[in-house]
Coordinates of C-alpha atoms and ligand atoms in Angstrom, one line a residue:
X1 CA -82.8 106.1 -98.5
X2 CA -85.8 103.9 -98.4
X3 CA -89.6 105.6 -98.8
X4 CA -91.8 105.9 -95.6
X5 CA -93.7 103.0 -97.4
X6 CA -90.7 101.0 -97.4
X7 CA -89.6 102.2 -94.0
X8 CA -93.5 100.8 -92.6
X9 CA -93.1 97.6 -94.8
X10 CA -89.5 97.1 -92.9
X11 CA -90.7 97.1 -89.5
X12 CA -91.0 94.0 -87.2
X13 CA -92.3 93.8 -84.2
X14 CA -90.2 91.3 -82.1
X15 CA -90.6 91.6 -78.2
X16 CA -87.2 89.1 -77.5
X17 CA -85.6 89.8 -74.1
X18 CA -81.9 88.8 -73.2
X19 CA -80.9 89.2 -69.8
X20 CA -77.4 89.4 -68.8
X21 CA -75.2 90.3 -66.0
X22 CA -72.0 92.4 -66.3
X23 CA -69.2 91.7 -63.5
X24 CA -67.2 94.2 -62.1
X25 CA -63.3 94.1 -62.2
X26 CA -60.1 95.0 -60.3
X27 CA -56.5 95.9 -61.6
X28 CA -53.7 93.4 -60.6
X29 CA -51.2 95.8 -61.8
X30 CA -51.7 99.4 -63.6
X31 CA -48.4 101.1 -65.1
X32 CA -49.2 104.2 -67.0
X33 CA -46.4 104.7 -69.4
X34 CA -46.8 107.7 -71.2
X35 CA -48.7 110.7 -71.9
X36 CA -50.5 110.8 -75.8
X37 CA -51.0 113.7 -77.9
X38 CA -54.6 113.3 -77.9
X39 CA -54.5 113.3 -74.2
X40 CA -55.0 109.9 -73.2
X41 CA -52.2 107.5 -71.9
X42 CA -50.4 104.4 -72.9
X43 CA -51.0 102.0 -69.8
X44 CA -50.3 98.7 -68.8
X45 CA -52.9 97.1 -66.9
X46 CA -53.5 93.8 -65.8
X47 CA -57.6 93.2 -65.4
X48 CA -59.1 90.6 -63.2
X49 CA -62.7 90.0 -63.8
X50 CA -64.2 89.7 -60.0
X51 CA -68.4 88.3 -59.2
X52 CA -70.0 91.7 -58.1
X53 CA -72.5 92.1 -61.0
X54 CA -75.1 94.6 -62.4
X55 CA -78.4 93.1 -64.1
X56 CA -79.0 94.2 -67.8
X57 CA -81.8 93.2 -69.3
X58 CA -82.4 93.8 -73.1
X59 CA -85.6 94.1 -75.1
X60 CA -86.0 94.5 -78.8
X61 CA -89.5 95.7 -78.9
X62 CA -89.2 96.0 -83.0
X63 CA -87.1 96.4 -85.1
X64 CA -86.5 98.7 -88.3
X65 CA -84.8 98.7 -91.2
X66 CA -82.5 102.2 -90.7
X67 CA -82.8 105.5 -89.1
X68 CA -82.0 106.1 -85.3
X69 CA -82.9 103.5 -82.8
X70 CA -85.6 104.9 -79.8
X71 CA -83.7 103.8 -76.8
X72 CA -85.7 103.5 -73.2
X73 CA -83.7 102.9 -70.3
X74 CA -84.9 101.9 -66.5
X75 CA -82.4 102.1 -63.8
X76 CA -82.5 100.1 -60.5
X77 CA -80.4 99.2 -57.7
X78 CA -77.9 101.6 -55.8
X79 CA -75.7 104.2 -56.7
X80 CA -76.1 107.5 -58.6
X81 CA -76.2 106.7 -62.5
X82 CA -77.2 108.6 -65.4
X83 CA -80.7 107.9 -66.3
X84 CA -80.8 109.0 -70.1
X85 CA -78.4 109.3 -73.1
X86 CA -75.3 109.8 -70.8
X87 CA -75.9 106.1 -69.6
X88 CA -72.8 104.1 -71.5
X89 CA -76.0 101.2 -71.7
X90 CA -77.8 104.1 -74.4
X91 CA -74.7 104.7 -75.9
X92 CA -73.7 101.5 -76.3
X93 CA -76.6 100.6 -78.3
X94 CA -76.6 103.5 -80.0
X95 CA -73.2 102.5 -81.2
X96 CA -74.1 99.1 -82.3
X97 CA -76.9 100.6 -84.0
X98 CA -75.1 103.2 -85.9
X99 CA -72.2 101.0 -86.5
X100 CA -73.2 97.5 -87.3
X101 CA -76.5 99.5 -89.5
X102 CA -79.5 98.3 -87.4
X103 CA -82.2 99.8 -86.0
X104 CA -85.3 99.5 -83.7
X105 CA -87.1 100.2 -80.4
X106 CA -85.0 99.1 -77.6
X107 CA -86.2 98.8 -73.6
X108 CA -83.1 98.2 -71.3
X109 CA -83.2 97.5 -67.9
X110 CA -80.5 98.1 -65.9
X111 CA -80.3 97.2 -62.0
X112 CA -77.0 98.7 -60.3
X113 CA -74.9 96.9 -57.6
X114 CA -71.4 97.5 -58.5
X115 CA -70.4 100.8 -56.5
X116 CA -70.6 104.2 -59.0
X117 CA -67.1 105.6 -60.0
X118 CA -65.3 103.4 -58.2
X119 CA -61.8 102.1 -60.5
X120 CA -64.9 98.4 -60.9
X121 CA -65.5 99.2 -64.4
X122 CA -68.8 99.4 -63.6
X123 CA -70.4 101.6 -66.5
X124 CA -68.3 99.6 -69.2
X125 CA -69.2 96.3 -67.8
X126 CA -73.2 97.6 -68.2
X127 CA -71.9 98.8 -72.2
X128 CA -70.5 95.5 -72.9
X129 CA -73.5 93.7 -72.1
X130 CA -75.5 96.0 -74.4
X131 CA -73.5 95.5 -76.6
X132 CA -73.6 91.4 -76.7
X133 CA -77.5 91.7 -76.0
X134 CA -77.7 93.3 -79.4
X135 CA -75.6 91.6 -81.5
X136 CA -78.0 88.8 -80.4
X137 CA -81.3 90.6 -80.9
X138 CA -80.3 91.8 -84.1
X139 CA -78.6 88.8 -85.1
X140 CA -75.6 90.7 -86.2
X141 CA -73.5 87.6 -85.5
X142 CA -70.1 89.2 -84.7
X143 CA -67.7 87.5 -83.3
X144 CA -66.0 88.1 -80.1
X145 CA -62.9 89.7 -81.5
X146 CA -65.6 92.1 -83.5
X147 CA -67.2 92.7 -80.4
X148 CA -64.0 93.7 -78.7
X149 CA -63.1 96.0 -81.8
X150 CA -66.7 97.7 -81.8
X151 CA -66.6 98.3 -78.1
X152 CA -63.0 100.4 -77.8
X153 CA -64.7 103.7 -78.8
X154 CA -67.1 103.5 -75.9
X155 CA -64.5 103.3 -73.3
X156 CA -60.6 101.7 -72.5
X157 CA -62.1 99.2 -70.4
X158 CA -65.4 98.4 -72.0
X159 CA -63.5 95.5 -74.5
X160 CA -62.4 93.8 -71.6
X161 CA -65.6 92.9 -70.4
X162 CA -66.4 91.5 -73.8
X163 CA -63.4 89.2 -73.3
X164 CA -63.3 89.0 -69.6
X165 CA -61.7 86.5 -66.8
X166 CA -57.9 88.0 -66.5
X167 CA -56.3 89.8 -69.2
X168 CA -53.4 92.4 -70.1
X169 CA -54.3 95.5 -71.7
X170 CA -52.5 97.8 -73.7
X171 CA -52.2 100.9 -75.7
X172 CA -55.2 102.9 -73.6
X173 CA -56.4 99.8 -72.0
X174 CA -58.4 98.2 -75.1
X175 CA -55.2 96.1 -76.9
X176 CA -55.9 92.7 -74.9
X177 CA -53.9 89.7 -74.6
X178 CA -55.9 86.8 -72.3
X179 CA -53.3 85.4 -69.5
X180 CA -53.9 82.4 -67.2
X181 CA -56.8 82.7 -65.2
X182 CA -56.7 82.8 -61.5
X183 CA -59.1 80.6 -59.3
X184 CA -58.1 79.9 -56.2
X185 CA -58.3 83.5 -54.6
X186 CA -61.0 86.1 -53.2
X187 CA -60.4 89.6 -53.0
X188 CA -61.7 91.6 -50.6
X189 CA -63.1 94.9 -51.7
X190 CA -63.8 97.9 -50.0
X191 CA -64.8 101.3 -51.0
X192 CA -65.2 104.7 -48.6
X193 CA -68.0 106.8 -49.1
X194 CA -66.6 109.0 -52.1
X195 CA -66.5 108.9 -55.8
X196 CA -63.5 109.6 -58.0
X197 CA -63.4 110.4 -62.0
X198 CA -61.2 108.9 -64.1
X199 CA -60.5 111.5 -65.9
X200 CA -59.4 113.9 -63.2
X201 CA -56.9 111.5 -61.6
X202 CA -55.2 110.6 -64.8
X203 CA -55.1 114.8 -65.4
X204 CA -53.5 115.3 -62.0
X205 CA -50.7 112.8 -62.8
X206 CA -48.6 115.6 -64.3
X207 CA -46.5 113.1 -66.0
X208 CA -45.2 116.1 -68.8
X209 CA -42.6 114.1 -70.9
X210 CA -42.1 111.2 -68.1
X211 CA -42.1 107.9 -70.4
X212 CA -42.1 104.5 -68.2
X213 CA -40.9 101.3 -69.4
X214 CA -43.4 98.8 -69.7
X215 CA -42.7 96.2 -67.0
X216 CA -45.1 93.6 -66.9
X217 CA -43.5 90.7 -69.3
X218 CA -46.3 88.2 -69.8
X219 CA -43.7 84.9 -69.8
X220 CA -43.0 85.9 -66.1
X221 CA -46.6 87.2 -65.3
X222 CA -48.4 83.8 -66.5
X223 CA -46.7 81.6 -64.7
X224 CA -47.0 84.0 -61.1
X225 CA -50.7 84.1 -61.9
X226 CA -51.7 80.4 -61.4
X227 CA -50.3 80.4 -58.0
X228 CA -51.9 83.9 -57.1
X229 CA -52.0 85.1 -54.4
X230 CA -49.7 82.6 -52.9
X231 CA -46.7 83.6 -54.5
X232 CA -44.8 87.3 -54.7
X233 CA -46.4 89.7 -56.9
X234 CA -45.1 92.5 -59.2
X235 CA -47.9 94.1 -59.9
X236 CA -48.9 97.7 -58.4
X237 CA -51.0 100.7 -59.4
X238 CA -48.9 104.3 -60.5
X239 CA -52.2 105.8 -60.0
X240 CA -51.5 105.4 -56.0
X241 CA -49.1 108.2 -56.6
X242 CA -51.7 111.1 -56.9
X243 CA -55.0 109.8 -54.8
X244 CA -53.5 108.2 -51.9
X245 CA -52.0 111.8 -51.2
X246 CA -54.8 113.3 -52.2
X247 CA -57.3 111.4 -50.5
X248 CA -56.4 110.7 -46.5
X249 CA -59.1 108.2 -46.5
X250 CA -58.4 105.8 -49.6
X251 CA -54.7 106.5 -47.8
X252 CA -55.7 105.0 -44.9
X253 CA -57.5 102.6 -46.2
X254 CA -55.2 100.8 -48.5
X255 CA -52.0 101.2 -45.5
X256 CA -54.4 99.1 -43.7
X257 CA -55.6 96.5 -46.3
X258 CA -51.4 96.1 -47.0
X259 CA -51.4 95.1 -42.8
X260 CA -53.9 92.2 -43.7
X261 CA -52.3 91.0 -47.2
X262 CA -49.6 91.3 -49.1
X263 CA -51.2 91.7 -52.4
X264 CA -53.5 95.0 -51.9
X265 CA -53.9 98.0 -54.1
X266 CA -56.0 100.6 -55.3
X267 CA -58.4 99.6 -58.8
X268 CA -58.4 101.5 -61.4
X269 CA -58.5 105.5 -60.1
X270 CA -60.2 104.5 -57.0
X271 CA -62.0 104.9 -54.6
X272 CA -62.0 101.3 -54.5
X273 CA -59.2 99.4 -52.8
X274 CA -58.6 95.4 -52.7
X275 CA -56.5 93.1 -50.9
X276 CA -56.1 89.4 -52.4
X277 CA -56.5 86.6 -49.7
X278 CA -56.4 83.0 -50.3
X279 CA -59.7 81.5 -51.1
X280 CA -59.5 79.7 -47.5
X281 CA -58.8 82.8 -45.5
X282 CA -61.9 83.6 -42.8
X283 CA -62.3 86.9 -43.5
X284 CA -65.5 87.4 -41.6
X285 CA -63.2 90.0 -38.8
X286 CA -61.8 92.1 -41.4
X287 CA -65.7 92.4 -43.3
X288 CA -67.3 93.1 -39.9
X289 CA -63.9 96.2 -39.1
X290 CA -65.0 97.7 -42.3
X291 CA -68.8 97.8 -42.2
X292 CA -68.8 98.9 -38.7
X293 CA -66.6 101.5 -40.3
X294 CA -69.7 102.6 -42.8
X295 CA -67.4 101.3 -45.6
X296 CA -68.6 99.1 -48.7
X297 CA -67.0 96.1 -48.4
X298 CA -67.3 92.7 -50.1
X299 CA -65.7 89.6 -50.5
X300 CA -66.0 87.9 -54.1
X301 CA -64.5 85.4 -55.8
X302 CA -62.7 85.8 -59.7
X303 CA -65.0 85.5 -62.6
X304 CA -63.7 83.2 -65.5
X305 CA -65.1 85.0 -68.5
X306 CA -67.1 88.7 -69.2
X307 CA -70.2 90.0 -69.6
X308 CA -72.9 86.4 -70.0
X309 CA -76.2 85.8 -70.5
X310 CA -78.2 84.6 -67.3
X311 CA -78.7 81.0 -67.0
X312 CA -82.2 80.6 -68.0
X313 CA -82.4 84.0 -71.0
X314 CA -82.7 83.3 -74.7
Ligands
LIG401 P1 -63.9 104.3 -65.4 O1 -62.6 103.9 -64.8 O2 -64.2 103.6 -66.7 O3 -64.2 105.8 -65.4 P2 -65.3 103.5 -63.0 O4 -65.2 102.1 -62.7 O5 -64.4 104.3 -62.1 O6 -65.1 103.8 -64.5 P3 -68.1 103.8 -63.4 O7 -68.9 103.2 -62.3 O8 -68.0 103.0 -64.7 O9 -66.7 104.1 -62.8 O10 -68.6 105.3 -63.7 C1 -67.9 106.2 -64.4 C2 -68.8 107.4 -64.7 O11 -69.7 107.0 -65.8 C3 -69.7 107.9 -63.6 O12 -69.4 109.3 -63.5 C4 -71.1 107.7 -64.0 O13 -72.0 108.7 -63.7 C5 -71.0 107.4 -65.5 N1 -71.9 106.4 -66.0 C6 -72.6 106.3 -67.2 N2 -73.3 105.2 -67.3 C7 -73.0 104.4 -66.2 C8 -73.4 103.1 -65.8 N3 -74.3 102.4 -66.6 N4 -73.0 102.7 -64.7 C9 -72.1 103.4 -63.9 N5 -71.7 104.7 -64.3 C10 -72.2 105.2 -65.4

């Protein structure tokens, strides 16, 4: 432990901004094989980075040599988010801090526009880009693969967007292996007006001593994933099986996405739903049913890669 004196002498005022935006995702295909003693699951998931992204904006105002980082956040945009600690962006830097040993005054800025609670990934997307932001500031200078490792504890999806574009994950979500990237698609995405936790849909799975075989076998997926969607796909979401019952209007919803395409799904736990539609499809009807509906609904595109700095920040 270093003296106040020493503490003082440490300190450097810095005043670097990064800014960075952090996509959302969807799951091409979520199997959830097993219950775990600690009360998470073994999945199978495949993740497809998609262009609906939040703004996170990262200043190191100074910087200290130790002790706990002061963390100011300022949140934008739509959607309900926590405003203080219980933000995974101050808890992500938090965890760098603690983990990686540095320290300072922090101001992040964090604009909202993918939808709250939603199965988009959202919240570990906005974690991920701490994350990078201050292994920049800092100039901690670990690798992706570091990165990736550092971010599991925050959250099963939150390595992902470290890594981004499509990938499988395993274990609880966080053991990734990258797999051909799609390109030629968009996905339409629509979400009704209701929020669903994560933790409550995988609770009401009831799957007791239930163990499902993995299925997704990456020699057949690969090849199936440079032609998506134009070819038969596999994939499908087990977590269908409690909230479409559950929840007449996500029901509804995804019966009639599966009448427009045959690649459509829930993401994640829900609420929202996606269809895949090739990436010459007019889809201008089908956007116009659902907002006259009062439904979100958007049409993006696959993102290559994760969480990235904005053209333009240094
Ligand atoms: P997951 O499947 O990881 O639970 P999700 O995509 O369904 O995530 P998120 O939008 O990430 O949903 O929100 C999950 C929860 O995390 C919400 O209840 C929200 O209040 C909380 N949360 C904390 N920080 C954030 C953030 N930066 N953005 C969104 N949600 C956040």
């Amino acid at each position: 432990m270093g003296s106040a004196g020493e503490f003082e002498k440490g300190r450097r005022a810095v005043g670097r901004t990064l800014r960075l935006r952090a996509p959302a995702k969807v799951n091409l295909h979520l199997e959830v094989l097993r219950q775990r003693h600690d009360g998470y699951h073994d999945i199978e998931t495949i993740l497809q980075a998609v262009r609906i992204f939040d703004r996170v904006a990262v200043t190191l105002v100074e910087q200290y040599p130790g002790g706990e980082p002061r963390i100011e956040l300022a949140v934008s945009g739509s959607g309900d988010v926590p405003k203080g600690a219980a933000n995974l962006c101050w808890q992500a830097a938090r965890h760098f801090c603690r983990e990686t040993g540095s320290s300072g005054r922090l101001a992040i800025d964090l604009t909202k526009n993918i939808p709250v609670a939603a199965g988009l990934g959202g919240g570990s997307s906005d974690a991920a880009a701490v994350l990078k932001a201050c292994n920049d500031l800092f100039g901690t200078k670990l690798d992706d693969a570091e990165l990736e490792h550092l971010a599991a504890p925050l959250g099963a999806d939150v390595p992902f967007f470290v890594r981004g574009g499509t990938a499988m994950g395993r274990g609880i979500g966080t053991e990734l292996t990258s797999l051909p990237r799609i390109s030629r698609c968009q996905f339409l995405i629509v979400k009704p007006a209701m929020h669903l936790k994560t933790q409550d849909v995988y609770g009401d799975l009831k799957m007791g001593l239930t163990v499902n075989s993995a299925k997704a076998n990456i020699g057949v997926v690969g090849p199936l994933l440079t032609r998506f969607p134009q070819r038969s796909w596999p994939g499908f979401n087990r977590l269908e099986e409690v909230v479409l019952p559950s929840q007449p209007a996500i029901q509804r919803l995804v019966h009639r996405l599966r009448e427009l395409a045959p690649i459509a799904m829930l993401s994640g736990s829900g609420a929202a739903a996606y269809a895949a539609f090739a990436v010459d499809d007019d889809l201008s009807e089908v956007v116009a049913e659902f907002a006259e509906a009062g439904l979100y609904v958007e049409v993006v595109g696959p993102h290559p890669s994760g969480v990235e700095l904005e053209v333009g920040s240094s």
